[in-house]
Coordinates of C-alpha atoms in Angstrom, one line a residue:
X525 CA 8.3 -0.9 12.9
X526 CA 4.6 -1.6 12.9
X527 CA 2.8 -2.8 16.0
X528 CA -0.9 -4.0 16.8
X529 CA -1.1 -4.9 20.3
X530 CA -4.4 -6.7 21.2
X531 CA -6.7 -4.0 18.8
X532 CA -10.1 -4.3 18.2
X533 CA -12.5 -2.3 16.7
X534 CA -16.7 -2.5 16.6
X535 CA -19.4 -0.1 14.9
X536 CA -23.0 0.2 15.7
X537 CA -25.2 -0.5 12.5
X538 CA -28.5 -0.4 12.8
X539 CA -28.9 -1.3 16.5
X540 CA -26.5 -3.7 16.5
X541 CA -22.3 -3.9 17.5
X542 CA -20.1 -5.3 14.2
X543 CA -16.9 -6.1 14.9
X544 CA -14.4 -5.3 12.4
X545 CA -10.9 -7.0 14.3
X546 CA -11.1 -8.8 17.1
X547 CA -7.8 -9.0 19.6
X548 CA -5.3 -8.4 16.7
X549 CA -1.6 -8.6 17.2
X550 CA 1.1 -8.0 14.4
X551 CA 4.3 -7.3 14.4
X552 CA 5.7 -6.0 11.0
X553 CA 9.0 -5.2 10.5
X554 CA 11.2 -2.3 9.1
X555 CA 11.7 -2.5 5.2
X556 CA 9.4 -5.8 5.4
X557 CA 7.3 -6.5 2.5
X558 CA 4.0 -8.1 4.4
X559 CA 1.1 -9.0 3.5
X560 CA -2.7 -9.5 4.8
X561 CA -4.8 -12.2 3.7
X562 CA -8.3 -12.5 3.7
X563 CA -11.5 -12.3 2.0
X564 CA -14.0 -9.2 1.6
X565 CA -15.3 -8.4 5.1
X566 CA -12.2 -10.1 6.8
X567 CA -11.2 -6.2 8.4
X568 CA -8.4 -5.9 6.0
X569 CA -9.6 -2.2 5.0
X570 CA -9.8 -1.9 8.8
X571 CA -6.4 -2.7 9.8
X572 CA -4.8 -0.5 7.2
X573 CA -6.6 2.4 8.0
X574 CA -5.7 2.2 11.9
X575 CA -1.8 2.4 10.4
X576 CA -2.3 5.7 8.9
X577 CA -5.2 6.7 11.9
X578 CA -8.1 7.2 9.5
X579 CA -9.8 4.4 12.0
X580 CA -9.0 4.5 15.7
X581 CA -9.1 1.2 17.6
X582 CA -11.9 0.5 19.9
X583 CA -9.4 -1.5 22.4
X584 CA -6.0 -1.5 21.8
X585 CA -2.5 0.5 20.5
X586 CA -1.2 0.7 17.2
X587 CA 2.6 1.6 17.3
X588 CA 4.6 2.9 14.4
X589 CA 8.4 3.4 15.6
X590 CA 7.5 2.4 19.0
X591 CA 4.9 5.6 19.2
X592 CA 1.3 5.1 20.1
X593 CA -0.5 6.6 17.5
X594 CA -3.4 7.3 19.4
X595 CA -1.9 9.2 21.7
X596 CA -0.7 11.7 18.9
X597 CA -2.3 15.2 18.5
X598 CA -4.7 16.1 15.3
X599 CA -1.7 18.3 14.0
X600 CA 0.7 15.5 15.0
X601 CA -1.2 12.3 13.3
X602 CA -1.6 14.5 10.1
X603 CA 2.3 15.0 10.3
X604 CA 2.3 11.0 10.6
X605 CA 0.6 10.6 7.7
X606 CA 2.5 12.6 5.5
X607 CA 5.3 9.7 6.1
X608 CA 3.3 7.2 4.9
X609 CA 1.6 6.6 0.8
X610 CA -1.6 4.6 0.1
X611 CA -2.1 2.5 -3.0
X612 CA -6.1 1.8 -3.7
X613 CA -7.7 -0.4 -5.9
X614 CA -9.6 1.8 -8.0
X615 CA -6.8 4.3 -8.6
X616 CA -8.4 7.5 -7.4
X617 CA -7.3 9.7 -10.1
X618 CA -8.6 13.1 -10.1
X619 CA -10.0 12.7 -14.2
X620 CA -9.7 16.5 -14.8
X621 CA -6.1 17.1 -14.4
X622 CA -3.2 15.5 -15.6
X623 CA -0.8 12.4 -14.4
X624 CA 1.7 15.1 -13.5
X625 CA -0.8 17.2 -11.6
X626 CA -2.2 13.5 -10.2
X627 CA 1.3 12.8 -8.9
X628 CA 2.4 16.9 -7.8
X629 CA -1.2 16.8 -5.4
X630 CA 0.5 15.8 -1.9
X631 CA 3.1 18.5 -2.9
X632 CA 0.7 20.9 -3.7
X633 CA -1.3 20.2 -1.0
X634 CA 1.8 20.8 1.3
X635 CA 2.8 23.6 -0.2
X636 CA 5.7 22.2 -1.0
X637 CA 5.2 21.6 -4.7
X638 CA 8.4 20.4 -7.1
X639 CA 8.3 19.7 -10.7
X640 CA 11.8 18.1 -10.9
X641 CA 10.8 15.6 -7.9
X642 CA 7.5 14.9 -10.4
X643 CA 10.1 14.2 -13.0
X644 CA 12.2 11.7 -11.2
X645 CA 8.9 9.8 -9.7
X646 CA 7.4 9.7 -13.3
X647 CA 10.9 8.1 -14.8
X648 CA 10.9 5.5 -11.9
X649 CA 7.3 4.2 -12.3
X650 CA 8.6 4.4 -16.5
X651 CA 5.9 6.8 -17.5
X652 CA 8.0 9.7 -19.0
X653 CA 6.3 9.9 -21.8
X654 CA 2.8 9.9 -20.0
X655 CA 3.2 13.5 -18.0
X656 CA 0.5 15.0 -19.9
X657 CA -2.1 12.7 -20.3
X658 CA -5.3 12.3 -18.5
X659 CA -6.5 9.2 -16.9
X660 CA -8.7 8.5 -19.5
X661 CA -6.1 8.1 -21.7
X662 CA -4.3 5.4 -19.6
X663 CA -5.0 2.0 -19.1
X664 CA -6.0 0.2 -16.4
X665 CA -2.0 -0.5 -15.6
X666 CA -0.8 2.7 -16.6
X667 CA -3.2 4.8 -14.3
X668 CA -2.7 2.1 -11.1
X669 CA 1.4 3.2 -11.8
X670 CA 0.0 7.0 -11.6
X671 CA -1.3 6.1 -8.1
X672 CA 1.4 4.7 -7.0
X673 CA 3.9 7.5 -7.9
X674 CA 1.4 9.8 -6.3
X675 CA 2.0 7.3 -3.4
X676 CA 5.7 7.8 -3.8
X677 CA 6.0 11.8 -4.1
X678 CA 6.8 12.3 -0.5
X679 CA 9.3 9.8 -0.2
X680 CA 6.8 7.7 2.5
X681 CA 8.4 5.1 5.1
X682 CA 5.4 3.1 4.7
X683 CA 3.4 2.3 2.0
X684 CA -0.1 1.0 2.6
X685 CA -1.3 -1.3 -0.6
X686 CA -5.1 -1.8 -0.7
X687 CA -6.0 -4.4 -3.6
X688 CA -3.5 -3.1 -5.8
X689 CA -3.8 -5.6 -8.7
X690 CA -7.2 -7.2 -8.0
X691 CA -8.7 -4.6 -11.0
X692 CA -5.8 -5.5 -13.2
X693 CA -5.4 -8.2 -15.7
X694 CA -3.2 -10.8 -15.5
X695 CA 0.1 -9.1 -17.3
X696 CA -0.5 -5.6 -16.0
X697 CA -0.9 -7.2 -12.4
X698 CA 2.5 -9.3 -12.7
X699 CA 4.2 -5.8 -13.7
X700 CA 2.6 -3.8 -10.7
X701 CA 3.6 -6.3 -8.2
X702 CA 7.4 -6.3 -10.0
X703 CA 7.5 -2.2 -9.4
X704 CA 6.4 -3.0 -5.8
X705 CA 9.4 -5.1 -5.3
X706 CA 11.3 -2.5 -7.0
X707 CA 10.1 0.0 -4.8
X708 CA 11.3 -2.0 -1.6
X709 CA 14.6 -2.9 -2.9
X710 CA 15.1 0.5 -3.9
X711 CA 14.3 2.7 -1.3
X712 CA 13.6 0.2 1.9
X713 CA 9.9 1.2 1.9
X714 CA 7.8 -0.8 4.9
X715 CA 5.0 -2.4 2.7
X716 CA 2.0 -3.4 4.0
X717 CA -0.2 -5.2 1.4
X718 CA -4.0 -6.4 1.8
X719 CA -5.3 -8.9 -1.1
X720 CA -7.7 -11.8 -1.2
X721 CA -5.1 -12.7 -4.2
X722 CA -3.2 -16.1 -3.0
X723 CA -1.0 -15.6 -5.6
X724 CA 0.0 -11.9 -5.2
X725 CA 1.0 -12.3 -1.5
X726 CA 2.9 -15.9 -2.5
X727 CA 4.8 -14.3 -4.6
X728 CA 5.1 -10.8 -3.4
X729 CA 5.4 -10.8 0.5
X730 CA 7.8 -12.0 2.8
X731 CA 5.3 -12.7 5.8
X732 CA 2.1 -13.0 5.6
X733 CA -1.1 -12.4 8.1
X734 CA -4.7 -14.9 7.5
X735 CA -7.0 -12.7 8.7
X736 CA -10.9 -14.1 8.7
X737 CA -14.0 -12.4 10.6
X738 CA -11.6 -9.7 12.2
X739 CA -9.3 -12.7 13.9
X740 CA -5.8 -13.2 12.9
X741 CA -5.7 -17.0 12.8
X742 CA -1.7 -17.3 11.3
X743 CA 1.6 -15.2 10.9
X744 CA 3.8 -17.1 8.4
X745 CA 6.3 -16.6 6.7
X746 CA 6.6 -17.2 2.5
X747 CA 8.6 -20.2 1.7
X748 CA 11.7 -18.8 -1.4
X749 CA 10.7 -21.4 -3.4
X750 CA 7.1 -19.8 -3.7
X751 CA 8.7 -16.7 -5.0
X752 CA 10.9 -18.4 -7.5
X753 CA 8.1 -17.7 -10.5
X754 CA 7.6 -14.4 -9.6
X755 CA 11.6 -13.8 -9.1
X756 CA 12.2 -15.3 -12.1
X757 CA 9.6 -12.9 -13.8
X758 CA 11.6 -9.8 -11.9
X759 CA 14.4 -10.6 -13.5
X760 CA 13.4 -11.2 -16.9
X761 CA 11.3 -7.3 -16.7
X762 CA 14.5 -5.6 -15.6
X763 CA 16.3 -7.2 -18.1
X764 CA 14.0 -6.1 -20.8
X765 CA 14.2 -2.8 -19.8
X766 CA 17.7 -2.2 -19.6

């Protein structure tokens, strides 16, 4: 599905050549849940951004469906990116307009606007009742759910996960990472998530990538038993709620 052959990418800062990733190769499969490990200034940021070509590698190709990206036009990368959502850490909510004008912006801005499918995405992240709020009204885990129907409005294939829980306490981030799972089982969404959160790509993830100073050191994969907690967690939610 996803495909880094051999990328690497460098900026100049002040007179000198950084290197952001370093001869990185991935494979990530179709409807995977996978995650990338490492700590602030690993290239995490880096390597998502190359999947939805906001960041072009220096050497390299990033593939998505077996198509170069690179070697897609302006209009077509823009049409690429309409297939895939993006989850930040910080939310980026617009505060003067409402969860459901938060969630209807990629419609609006494709002029292809839809209250019914705002509706159906704000019942699936459970926030029904939240439609017209503002973000200032919402808590930390209520506005992070905002961003990720947002994410969901245009029914991506891929959804890019920067940090998604590192702002989050600990309940609010077990009950992100349980509509993340939802998300995959539900639709088949290819998830890419990037943490320095052992625990959230443990329990979460299905593969995992160590990335440290722009190097992939290990691919492996998450043993079950390391997602038993959080399984048993899943459950317990969806029971709850009916």
């Amino acid at each position: 599905m996803i495909t880094f052959e051999k990328v690497s990418k460098s900026y100049r800062h002040n007179k000198t050549v950084v290197t952001a990733l370093n001869h990185v190769d991935l494979q990530i499969k179709e409807h995977e849940l996978f995650g990338v490990i490492g700590e602030s200034g690993s290239g995490k940021s880096t390597l998502l951004r190359m999947i939805n070509t906001l960041e072009q590698p220096s050497q390299g190709k990033v593939k998505v469906a077996g198509v170069d990206l690179m070697q897609l036009s302006e209009v077509e990368q823009r049409q690429n990116r309409k297939q895939i959502g993006m989850v930040f850490q910080q939310f980026n909510l617009l505060g003067n307009q409402t969860v459901n004008e938060n969630i209807a912006l990629p419609l609006r801005l494709n002029g292809a606007y839809n209250s019914q499918q705002v509706q159906e995405v704000l019942e699936f992240v459970r926030l029904t009742d939240k439609g017209e709020h503002y973000p200032k009204q919402l808590s930390g885990g209520e506005k992070q759910r905002v961003g990720i129907a947002r994410a969901l409005i245009t029914r991506p294939k891929i959804l890019l996960c920067d940090e998604p829980t590192s702002a989050l306490d600990g309940q609010n981030a077990y009950d992100i990472m349980a509509l993340l799972r939802r998300i995959n089982q539900t639709f088949g969404t290819t998830m890419v998530i990037v943490s320095h959160e052992l625990n959230l790509i443990k329990q979460l993830c299905n593969r995992t990538a160590i990335l440290e100073k722009g190097k992939v050191l290990e691919t492996i994969a998450i043993q079950k038993e390391e997602q038993q907690q959080f399984s048993t967690y899943y459950e317990r939610v969806q029971e709850s709620l009916g």
